[in-house]
Each structure stands twice: as structure tokens, then as C-alpha cells.
Coordinates of C-alpha atoms and ligand atoms in Angstrom, one line a residue:
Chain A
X12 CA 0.0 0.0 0.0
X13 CA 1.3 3.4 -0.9
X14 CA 1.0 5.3 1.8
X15 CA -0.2 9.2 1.2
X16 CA -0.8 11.5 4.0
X17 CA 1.6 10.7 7.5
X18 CA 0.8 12.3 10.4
X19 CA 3.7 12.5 13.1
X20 CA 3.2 13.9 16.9
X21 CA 1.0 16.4 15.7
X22 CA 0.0 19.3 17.8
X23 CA -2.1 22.2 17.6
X24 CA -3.1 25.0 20.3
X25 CA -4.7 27.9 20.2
X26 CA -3.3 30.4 22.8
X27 CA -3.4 28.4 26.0
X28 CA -5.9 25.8 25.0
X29 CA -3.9 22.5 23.4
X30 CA -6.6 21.2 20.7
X31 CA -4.6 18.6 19.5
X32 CA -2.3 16.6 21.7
X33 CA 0.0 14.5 20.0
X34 CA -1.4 12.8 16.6
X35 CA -0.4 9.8 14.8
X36 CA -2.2 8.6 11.6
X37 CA -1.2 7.6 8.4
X38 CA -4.0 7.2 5.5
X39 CA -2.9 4.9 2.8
X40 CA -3.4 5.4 -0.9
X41 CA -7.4 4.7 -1.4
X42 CA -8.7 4.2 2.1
X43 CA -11.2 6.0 3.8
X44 CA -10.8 7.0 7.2
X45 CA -13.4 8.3 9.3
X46 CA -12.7 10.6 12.0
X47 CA -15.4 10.4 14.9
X48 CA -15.4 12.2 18.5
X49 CA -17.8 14.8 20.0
X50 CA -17.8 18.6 19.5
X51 CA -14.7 20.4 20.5
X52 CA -12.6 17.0 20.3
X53 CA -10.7 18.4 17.7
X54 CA -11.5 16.8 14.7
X55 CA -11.6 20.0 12.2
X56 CA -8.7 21.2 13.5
X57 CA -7.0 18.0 12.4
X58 CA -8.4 18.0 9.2
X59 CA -7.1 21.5 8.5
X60 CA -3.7 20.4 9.7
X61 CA -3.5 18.1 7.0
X62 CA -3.8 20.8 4.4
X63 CA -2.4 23.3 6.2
X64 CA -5.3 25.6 6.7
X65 CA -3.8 26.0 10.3
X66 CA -0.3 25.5 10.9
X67 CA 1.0 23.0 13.3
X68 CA 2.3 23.8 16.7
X69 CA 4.4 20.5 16.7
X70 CA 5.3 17.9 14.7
X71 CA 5.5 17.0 11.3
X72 CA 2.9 16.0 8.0
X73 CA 3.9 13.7 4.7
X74 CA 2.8 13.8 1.5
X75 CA 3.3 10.9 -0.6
X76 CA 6.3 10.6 1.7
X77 CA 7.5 14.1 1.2
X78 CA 8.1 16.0 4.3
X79 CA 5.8 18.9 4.3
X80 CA 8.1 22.3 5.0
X81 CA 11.5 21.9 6.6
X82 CA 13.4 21.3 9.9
X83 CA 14.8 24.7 11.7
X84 CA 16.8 23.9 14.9
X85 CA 13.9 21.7 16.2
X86 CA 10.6 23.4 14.7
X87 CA 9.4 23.2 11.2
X88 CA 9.6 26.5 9.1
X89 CA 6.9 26.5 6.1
X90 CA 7.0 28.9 3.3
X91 CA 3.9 30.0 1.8
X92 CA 4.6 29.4 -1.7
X93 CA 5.0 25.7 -0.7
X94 CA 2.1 25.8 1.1
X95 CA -0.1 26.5 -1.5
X96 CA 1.1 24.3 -3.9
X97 CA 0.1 21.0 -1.0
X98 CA -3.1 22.4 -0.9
X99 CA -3.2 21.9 -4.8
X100 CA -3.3 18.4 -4.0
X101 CA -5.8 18.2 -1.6
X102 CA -9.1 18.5 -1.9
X103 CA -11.6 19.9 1.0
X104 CA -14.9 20.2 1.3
X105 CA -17.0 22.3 3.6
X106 CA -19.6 22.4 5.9
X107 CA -21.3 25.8 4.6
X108 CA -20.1 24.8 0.5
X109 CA -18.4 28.0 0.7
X110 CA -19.2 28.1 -3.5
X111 CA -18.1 31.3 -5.1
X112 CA -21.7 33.0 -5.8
X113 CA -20.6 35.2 -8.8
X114 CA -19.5 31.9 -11.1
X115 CA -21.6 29.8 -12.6
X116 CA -21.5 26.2 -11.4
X117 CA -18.9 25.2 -14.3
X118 CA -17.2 28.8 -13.7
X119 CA -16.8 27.5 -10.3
X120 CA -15.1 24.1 -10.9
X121 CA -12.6 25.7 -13.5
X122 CA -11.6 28.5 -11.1
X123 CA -8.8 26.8 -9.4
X124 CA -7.6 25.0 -12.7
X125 CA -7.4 27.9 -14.6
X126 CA -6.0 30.1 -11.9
X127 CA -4.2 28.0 -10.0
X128 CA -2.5 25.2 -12.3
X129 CA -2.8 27.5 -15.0
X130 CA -4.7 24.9 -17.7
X131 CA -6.1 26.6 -20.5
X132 CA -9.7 27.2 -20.2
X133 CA -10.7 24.9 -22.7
X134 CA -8.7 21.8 -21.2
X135 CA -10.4 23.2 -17.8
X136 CA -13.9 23.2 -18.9
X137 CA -13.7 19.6 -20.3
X138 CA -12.5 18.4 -16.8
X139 CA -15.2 20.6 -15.6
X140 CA -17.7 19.5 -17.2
X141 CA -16.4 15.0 -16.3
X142 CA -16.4 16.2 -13.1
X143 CA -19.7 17.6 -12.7
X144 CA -20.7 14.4 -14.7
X145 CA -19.5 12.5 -11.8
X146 CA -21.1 14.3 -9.0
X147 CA -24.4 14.1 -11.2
X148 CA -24.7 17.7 -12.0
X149 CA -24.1 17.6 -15.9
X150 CA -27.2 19.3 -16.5
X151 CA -26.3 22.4 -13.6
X152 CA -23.0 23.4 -15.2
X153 CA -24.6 26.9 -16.5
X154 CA -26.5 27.8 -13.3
X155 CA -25.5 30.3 -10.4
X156 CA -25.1 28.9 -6.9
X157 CA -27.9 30.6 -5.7
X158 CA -30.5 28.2 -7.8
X159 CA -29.4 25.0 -6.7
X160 CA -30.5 22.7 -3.3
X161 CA -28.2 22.4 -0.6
X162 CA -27.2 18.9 -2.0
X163 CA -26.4 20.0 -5.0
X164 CA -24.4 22.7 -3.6
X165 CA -22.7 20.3 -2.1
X166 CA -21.7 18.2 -4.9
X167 CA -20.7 21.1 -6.8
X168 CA -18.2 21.9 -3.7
X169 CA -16.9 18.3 -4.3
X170 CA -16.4 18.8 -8.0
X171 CA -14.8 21.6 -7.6
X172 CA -12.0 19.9 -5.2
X173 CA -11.8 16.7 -7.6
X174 CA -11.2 18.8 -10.9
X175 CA -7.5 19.5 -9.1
X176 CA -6.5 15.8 -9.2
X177 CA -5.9 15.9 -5.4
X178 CA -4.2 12.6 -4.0
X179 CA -6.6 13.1 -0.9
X180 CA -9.8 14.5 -0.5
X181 CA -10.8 16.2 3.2
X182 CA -14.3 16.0 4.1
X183 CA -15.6 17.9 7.4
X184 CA -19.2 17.3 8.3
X185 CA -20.2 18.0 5.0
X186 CA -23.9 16.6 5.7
X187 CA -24.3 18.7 8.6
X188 CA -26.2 21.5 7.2
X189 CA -28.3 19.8 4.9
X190 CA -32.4 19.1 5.2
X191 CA -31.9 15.8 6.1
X192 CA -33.4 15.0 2.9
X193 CA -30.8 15.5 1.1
X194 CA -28.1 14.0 2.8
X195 CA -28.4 10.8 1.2
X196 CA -27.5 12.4 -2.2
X197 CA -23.9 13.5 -0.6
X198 CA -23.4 10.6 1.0
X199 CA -24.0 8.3 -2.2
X200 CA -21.5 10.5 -4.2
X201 CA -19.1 10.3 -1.4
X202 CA -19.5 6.6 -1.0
X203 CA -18.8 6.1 -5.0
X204 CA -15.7 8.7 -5.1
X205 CA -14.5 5.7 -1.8
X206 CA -15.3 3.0 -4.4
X207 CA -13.4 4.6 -7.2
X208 CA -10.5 4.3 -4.8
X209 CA -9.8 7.9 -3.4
X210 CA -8.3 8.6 -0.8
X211 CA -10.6 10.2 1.9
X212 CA -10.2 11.9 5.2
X213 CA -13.8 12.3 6.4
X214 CA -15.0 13.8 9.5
X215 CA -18.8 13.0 9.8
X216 CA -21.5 12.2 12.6
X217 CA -23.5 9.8 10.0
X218 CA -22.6 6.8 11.7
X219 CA -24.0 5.3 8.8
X220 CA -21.7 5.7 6.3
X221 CA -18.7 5.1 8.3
X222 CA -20.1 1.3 9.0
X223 CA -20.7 0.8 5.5
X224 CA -17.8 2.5 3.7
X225 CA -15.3 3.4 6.0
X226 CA -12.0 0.7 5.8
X227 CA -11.0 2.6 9.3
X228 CA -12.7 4.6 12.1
X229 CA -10.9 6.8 14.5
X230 CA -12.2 8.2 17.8
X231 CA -11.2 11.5 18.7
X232 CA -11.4 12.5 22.1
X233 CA -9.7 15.7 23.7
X234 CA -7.2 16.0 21.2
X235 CA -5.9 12.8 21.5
X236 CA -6.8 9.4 19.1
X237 CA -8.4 6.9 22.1
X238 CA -9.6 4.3 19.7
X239 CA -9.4 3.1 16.2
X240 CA -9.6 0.1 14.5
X241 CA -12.5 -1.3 11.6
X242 CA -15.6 0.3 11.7
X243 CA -17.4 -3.3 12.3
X244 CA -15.3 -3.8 15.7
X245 CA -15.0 -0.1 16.8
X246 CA -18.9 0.8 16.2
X247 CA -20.3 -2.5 17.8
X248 CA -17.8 -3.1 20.3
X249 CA -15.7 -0.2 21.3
X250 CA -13.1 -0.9 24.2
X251 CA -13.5 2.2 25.9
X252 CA -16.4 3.7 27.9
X253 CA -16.0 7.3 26.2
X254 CA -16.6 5.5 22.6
X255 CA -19.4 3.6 24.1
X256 CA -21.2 6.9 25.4
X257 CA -20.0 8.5 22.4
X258 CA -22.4 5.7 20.4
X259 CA -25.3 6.2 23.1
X260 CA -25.6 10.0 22.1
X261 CA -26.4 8.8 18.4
X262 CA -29.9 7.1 19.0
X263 CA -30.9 7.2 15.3
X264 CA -27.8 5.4 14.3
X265 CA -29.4 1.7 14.4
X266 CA -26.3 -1.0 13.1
X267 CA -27.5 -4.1 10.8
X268 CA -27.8 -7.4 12.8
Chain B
X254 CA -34.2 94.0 0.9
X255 CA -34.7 94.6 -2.8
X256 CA -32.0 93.1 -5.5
X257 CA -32.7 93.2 -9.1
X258 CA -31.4 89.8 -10.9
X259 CA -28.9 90.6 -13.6
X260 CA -27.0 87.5 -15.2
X261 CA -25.9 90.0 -18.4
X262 CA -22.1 90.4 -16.5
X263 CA -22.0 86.6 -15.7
X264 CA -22.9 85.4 -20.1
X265 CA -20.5 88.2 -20.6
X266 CA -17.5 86.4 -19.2
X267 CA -18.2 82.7 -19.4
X268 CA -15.0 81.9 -20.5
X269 CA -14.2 83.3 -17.5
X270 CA -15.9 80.7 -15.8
X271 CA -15.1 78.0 -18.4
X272 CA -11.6 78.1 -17.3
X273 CA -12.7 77.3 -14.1
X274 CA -14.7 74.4 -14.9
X275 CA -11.7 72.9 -16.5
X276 CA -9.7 73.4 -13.5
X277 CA -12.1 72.1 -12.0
X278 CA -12.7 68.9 -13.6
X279 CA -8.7 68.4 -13.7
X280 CA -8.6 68.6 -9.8
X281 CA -11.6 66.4 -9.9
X282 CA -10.1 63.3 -12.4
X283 CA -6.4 63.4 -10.1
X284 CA -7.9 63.2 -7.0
X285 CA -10.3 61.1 -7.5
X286 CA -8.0 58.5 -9.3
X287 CA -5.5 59.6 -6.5
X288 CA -7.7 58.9 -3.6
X289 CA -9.9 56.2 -4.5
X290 CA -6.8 54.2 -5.5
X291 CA -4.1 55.0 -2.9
X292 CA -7.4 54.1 -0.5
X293 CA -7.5 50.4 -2.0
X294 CA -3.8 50.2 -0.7
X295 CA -4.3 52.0 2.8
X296 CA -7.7 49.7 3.4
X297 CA -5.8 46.5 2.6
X298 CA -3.2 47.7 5.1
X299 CA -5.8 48.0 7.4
X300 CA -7.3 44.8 6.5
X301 CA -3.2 43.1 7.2
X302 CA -2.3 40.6 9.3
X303 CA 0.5 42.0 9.9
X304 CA 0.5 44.8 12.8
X305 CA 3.6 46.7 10.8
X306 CA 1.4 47.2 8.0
X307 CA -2.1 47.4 10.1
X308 CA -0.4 50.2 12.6
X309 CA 0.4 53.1 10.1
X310 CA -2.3 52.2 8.2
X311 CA -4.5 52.9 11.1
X312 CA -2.9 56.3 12.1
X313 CA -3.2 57.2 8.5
X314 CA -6.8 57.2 8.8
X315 CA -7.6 58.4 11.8
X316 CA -5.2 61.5 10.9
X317 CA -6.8 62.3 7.5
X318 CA -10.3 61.4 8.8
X319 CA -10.3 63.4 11.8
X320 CA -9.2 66.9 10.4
X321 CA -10.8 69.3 7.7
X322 CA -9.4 69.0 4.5
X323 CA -9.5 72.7 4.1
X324 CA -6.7 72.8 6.4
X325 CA -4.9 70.0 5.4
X326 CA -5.1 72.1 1.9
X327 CA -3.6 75.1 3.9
X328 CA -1.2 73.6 5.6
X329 CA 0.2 71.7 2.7
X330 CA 0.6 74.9 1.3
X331 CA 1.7 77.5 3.9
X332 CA 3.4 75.0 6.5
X333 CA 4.7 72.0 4.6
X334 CA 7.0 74.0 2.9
X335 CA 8.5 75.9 5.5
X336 CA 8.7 72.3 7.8
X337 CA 10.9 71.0 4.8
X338 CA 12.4 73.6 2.1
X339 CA 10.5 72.1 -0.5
X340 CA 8.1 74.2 -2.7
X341 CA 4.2 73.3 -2.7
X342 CA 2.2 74.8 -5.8
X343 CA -1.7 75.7 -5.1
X344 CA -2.7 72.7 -7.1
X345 CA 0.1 70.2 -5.6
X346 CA -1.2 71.3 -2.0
X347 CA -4.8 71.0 -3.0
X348 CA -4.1 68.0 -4.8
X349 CA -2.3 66.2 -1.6
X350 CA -5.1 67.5 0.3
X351 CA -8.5 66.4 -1.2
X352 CA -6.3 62.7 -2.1
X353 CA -5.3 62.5 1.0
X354 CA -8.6 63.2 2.7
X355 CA -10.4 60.8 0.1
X356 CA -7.6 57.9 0.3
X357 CA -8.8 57.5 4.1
X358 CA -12.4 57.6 3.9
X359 CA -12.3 55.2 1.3
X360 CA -10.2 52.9 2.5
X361 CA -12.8 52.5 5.4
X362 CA -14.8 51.7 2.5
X363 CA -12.8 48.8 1.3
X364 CA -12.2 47.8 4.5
X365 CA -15.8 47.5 5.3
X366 CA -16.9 45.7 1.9
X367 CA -14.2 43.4 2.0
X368 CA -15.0 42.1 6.1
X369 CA -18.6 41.7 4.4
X370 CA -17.8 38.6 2.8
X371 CA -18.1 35.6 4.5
X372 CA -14.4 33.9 5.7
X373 CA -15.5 30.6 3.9
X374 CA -14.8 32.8 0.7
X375 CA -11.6 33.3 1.7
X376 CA -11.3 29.1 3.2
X377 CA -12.1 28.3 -0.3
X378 CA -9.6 30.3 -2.1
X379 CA -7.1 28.7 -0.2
X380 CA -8.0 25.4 0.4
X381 CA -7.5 25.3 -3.8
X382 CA -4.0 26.5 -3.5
X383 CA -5.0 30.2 -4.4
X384 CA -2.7 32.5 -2.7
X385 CA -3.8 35.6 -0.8
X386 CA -3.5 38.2 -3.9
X387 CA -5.2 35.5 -5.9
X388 CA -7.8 35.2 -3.5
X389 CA -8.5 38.8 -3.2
X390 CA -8.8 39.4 -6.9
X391 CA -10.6 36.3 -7.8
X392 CA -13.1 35.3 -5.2
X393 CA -13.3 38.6 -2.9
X394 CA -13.8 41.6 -4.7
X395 CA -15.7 40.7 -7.4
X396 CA -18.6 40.6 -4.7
X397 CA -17.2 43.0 -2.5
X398 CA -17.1 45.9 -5.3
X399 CA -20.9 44.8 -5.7
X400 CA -21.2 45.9 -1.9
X401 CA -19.0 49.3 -1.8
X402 CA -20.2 50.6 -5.4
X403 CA -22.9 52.7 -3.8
X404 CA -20.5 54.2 -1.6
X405 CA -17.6 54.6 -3.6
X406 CA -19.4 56.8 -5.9
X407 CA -20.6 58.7 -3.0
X408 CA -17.2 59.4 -2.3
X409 CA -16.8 60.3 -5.7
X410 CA -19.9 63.3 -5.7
X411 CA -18.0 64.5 -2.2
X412 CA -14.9 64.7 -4.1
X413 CA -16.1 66.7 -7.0
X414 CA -17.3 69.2 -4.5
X415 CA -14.5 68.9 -2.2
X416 CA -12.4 70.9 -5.1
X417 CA -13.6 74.3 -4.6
X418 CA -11.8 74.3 -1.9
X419 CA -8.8 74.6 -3.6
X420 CA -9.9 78.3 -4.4
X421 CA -8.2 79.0 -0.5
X422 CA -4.6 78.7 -2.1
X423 CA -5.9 80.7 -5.4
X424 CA -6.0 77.5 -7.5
X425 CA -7.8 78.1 -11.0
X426 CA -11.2 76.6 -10.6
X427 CA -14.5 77.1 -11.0
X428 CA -15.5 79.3 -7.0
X429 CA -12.0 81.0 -7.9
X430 CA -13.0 82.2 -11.2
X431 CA -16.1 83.5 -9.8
X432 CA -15.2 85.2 -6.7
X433 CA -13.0 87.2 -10.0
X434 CA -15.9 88.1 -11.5
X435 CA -17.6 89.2 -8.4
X436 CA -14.6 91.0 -7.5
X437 CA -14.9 93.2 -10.8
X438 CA -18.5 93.6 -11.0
X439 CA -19.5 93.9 -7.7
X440 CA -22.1 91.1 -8.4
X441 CA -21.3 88.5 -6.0
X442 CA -25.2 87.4 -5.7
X443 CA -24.9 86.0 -9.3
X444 CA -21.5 85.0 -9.6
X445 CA -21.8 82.4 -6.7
X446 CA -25.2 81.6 -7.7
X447 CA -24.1 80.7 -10.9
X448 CA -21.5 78.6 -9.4
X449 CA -24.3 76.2 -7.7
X450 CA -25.5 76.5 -11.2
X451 CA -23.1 74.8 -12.5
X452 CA -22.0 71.8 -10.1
X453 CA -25.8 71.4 -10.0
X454 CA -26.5 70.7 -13.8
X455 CA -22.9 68.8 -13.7
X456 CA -24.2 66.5 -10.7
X457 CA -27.4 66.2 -11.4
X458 CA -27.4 64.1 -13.8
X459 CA -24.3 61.7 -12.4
X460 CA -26.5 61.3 -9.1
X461 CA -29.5 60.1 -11.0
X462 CA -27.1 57.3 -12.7
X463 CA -25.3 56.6 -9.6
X464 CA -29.3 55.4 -8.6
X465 CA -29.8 53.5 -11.2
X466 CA -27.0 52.0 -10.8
X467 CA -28.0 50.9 -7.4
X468 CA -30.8 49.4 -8.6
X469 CA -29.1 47.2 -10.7
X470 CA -26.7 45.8 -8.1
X471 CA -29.7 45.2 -5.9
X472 CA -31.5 43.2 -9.0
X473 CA -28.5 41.3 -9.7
X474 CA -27.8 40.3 -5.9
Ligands
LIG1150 N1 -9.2 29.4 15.2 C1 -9.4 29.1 16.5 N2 -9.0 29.9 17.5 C2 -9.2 29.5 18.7 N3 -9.8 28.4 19.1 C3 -10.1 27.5 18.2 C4 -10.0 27.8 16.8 N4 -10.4 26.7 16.1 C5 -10.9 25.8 17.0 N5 -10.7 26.3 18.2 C6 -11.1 25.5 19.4 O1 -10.5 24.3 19.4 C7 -11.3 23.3 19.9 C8 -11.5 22.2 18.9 O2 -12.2 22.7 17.8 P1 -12.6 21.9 16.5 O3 -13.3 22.8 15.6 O4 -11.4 21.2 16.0 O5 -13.6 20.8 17.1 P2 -14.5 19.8 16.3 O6 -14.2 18.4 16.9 O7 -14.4 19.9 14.9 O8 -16.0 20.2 16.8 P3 -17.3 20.3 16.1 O9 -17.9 18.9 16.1 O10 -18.1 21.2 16.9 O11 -17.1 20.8 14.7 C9 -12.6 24.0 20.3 O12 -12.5 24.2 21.7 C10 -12.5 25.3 19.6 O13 -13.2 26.3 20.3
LIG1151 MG1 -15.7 20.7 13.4

């Protein structure tokens, strides 16, 4: 297995308060990981370590075994420039969509092509257009924003991070403000980008999904990783009592027999 | 009080006044470029991280916002020059007066339409790779300028106005044409009526656009 994102003692604080206390986690080429734990536990902040939307306090992040920044008599030192071309290569998708309003759907998905990897706009459109093929929006590519549901908003938002070619996509609760509805369209397309064989990071409370389509579940609990293991093992029969009360709180979540 | 209208004197020396207007609408197109420009600059320093750039950004403003420009206009020309050796023209002073002035209200413009959008915007910039100038030109202020249109051409309308004071330092424009006219005819009455004639029938029409213009931003929102 190829391994594609490595995470090494990570820590993050905020001021005083230490959000993340020491992470280990390595997501292999294709697998789908999904990150579990109650609010505040820490689980955005991890997901936006990965791609470097906050910098880490300590310790270190691999890409496709390349160290992420460099070593400066004992803390890491990250230039911008390098920064922004990781983030290139991995996708993320919102809570809130977070769509640009004044582009049309297509406008949308070709934005960071064209501006960022500098593709012609022809060459972008065409992978604009598979993309939103893929998602199921085809037939959305000249609309604004504005027009579509909040599930189709949200595929959009996934389009838009696929048409980079990341090597990992980072999803954080990307259900959670959506009727509920329309969560099962999002969760479908997620489930067929995990059977397609990308690489997800998925922070979710659909208990659902991460029984069915998750190869790995991790439970975060303040800041640290306190359980993980296959979702079959770790949802029916957590070790620890914090995992077990952290099942409890999900009453609609109802496993298979 | 009895005065008997008499706009014969005023038709009489138009080009007088034309030569004012002119000056006018000179002092008008620099500092409005000047000042709505520079205030781009100062409102992303505001805007900054970065307290080295947010600091004198700040003091900036509250300098240029907090004093009369007709001053600022006076003392560019009277005490600037004596502070430093260098010489300040009337239309340099009134220039670096009204640009000034215009570069700090607007930048709290900026500053205000660009906090307007949501931080997702900027999330999703960067969680594509875009960097911050990228960002700002792609996502931001294409919806931002949207949002501070209305204001910006405000500022615009105060500016046109503002340069009449530039007549204090005996720049050519159009009040310091006049106030020549009234000087040799003794007809002040007319000669600064006809001055609100003019910015009138000048503005007039740019305020009615500037609404309409408004109502098309709303539409399209
Ligand atoms: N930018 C920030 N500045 C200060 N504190 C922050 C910041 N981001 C997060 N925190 C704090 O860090 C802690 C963990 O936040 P985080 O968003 O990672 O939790 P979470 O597990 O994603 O929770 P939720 O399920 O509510 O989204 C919280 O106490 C939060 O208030
Ligand atoms: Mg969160």
C-alpha cells in the first residue's frame, strides 16, 4: 500500500488551550478513514492540519512521503509558496459549500484550474464539465449557486476539489447543514468517489456511512486518538467507555444485525 | 431688501468661468484616481495581518479622517513647505489635500466591503491553492465591489465638491473664477449663484445614474 498523507506527533493550540495533543495517523493510498469524536474534540482542526489551513504547533505532515516544509533547529519552518502548492493536492470540502456565488456552477469548478495550475480554459472546462458528470450535476454546469439545493451545492463543492486531481480529498461534516433530505445524495457521491478508490479523510456524525464505507474509524477524544480500529469492531464493540457513550448520544444510528 | 437679478455680466465672461470648470474637472479626475486608489492600498493595510502594516495604516486614517481638509489644503501649502524647504504649488497642495482626505475615507470603504464577505470565501480560495493576492482578486472583490459601489461613488460626488476648496490657495477653478468676476463687477449674488448652477447641472445628472446604478446591483444580488 502506498501510503499518502503521515501524520507524526501532531500538535495544535490555540493560545493556552492544546486542541490537539500529540497525533499519529497515516491514511494509505485509497482508504477511507473516518474521524469520529464529540464537538470540540478536535477533529476540524485535524483535518485542517493536514492541508495546512492552520499550521501545526508540533510535529510534522507527509505527502506521498514528502516531508511537508523543513526542519529549523527543532521546529518546522513553512514557506507559503510551498504551502499553496500541497493544498493543490488536496481537496476539501466544507460544511457551509463555501461556493463562489458570482460563477456559474462550471465557472466555479474551473476557477482553481485555470488560476491556479494555470490549464487553458478549454482543457479546464472539459475536466469541468467530467467532473460535474460524476457528482451528477451535468445538466447544472450553467447555473448560479444561488438556484441550486443544498445537495447539489454540495456536490458542486466536491467537483470543484476533484477537478485538481488531489491525491486526498478532506471531508468535514459535510452533511451537517443539509435538510436531512438531502443527505443521502452526498453521502452516495461520497461513497462512489470511496469506491473509485480515493483517498478520503472524512470527519462526519453519519454513523452510517462510516459502518458501510469506511476501511478505518478513529475516535477522537480531547485531542488525542483513544480508539481506532474497523468500523465493524470499533462501532459494535468499542473498548472504551468514552466511545461507548459517544455511540449512546447517536440514538438514530441503528447498526445491521 | 430689494436686489434686481442681472445675469448679463455673468454670459458676458463665461469663458471666465469656463476656465474654471476645466480646472475644476482636472482637480476632480487626479484626486479622485489619487484617492480612491491609494485608498484600495491604505484599506488593505488595514485589512493586514501583519500589525507593521495594520499600525500606520491605522494612524493614517484616523489622521486624515479626523481633520478638515481645508486645512490640510492650507497647511500643505503655507506649512509644509516651511517644515521642509521644498516648494508646494496651489494645485500640488490642493491635490495632496483632497487625495489625501479621500484615500482614508475610502479605504474604510474597502475595508468594510471586503470584512462583508463571508471567511468561507476566503477558506475556499485557499484550500484550492490560491494565494492571498489570488484570492482577493478572484473570489473577494468581485462581490465585494458589488457591496461598496454605492458608496464609492458617493465618495466620488464629495470629491467633485471637495475641489472648490482649492480656491483658498488661489488655485484656478471654477468658485476662484467666480469670486473674480464678483470681485470686478461687484455682483457677487450671481457670480456664486451661478457657481451652484453649474456643479448642479454637472451633478445632477451623475446622481441620477449613480441610482440607477443601485438598482441594478440590488437586482442582480
Ligand atoms: N481558530 C481558532 N481559534 C481559537 N480556538 C479554536 C480555533 N479553532 C478551533 N478552536 C477551538 O479548538 C477546539 C476544537 O475545535 P474543532 O473545531 O477542531 O472541534 P470539532 O471536533 O471539529 O468540533 P465540532 O464537532 O463542533 O465541529 C474547540 O474548543 C474550539 O473552540
Ligand atoms: Mg468541526
Amino acid at each position: 500500500m502506498t501510503e499518502i498523507v503521515r501524520i507524526e506527533n501532531l500538535h495544535k493550540s490555540f493560545g493556552p488551550l492544546e486542541v490537539l495533543k500529540g497525533i499519529d495517523l497515516t491514511v494509505d493510498s485509497g482508504e477511507t478513514v473516518v474521524l469520529l469524536g464529540s464537538s470540540g474534540s478536535g477533529k476540524s482542526t485535524l483535518l485542517r492540519c493536514v492541508n495546512f489551513m492552520e499550521t501545526p504547533s508540533e510535529g510534522q505532515v507527509s505527502l506521498h512521503g514528502e516531508l511537508v516544509g523543513s526542519e529549523n533547529n527543532g521546529g518546522m519552518q513553512y514557506r507559503e509558496r510551498e504551502l499553496c502548492k500541497l493544498r493543490t493536492r488536496i481537496g476539501m470540502v466544507f460544511q457551509h459549500f463555501n461556493l463562489f456565488p458570482h460563477m456559474t456552477v462550471l465557472g466555479n469548478v474551473m476557477e482553481g484550474q485555470v488560476t491556479v495550475l494555470g490549464r487553458s480554459k478549454p482543457e479546464a472546462e472539459d475536466k469541468a464539465r467530467q467532473q460535474l458528470e460524476r457528482v451528477g450535476l451535468a445538466d447544472k454546469a450553467e447555473e448560479y449557486p444561488a438556484r441550486l439545493s443544498g445537495g447539489q451545492k454540495q456536490r458542486v463543492a466536491i467537483a470543484r476539489a476533484l477537478a485538481m486531481d488531489p491525491d486526498v480529498m478532506l471531508f468535514d461534516e459535510v452533511t451537517s447543514a443539509l435538510d436531512p433530505e438531502l443527505v443521502g445524495e452526498v453521502l452516495k457521491t461520497m461513497r462512489q468517489l470511496a469506491e473509485e478508490g480515493m483517498t478520503m479523510l472524512v470527519v462526519t456524525h453519519e454513523l452510517g456511512f462510516a459502518y458501510h464505507v469506511a476501511n478505518r474509524v478513529l475516535f477522537l477524544h480531547e485531542g488525542t486518538i483513544l480508539e481506532q480500529g474497523e468500523p465493524q469492531k470499533v462501532l459494535k464493540d468499542p473498548e472504551t467507555t468514552r466511545m461507548r457513550e459517544f455511540l449512546e448520544g447517536h440514538s438514530l444510528f441503528k447498526l445491521p444485525d | 431688501m430689494q436686489h434686481t437679478w442681472d445675469f448679463a455680466t455673468i454670459f458676458q465672461n463665461w469663458e471666465v468661468l469656463w476656465v474654471g470648470l476645466k480646472g475644476t474637472v482636472v482637480m476632480f479626475l487626479v484626486t479622485v484616481v489619487l484617492g480612491l486608489s491609494g485608498g484600495l492600498v491604505v484599506g488593505m493595510g488595514r485589512y493586514a495581518q501583519n500589525s507593521a502594516l495594520r499600525w500606520p495604516a491605522t494612524a493614517f486614517v484616523e489622521i486624515f479622517r479626523n481633520t478638515p481638509v481645508l486645512v490640510q489644503i492650507i497647511w500643505f501649502y503655507y506649512a509644509f513647505p516651511i517644515l521642509t524647504g521644498i516648494e508646494v504649488n496651489p494645485f500640488l497642495a490642493a491635490v495632496l489635500g483632497i487625495s489625501l482626505n479621500t484615500m482614508a475615507f475610502s479605504a474604510e470603504i474597502y475595508r468594510a466591503g471586503i470584512q462583508s464577505i463571508e471567511p468561507g470565501q476566503w477558506e475556499a480560495g485557499k484550500a484550492i491553492g490560491m494565494t492571498y493576492g489570488q484570492t482577493l482578486r478572484r473570489i473577494i472583490m468581485p462581490v465585494a465591489i458589488k457591496r461598496i459601489l454605492p458608496a464609492l461613488t458617493n465618495r466620488g460626488i464629495e470629491v467633485f465638491k471637495m475641489s472648490t476648496l482649492a480656491s483658498v490657495v488661489a488655485y484656478v477653478e471654477t468658485l476662484n473664477q467666480a469670486k473674480l468676476i464678483a470681485d470686478l463687477n461687484f455682483n457677487p449674488i450671481e457670480s456664486y449663484t451661478a457657481v451652484a448652477l453649474i456643479f448642479f447641472v454637472v451633478l445632477y445628472p451623475v446622481v441620477q445614474a449613480t441610482y440607477a446604478l443601485e438598482r441594478t446591483l440590488r437586482k442582480s444580488d
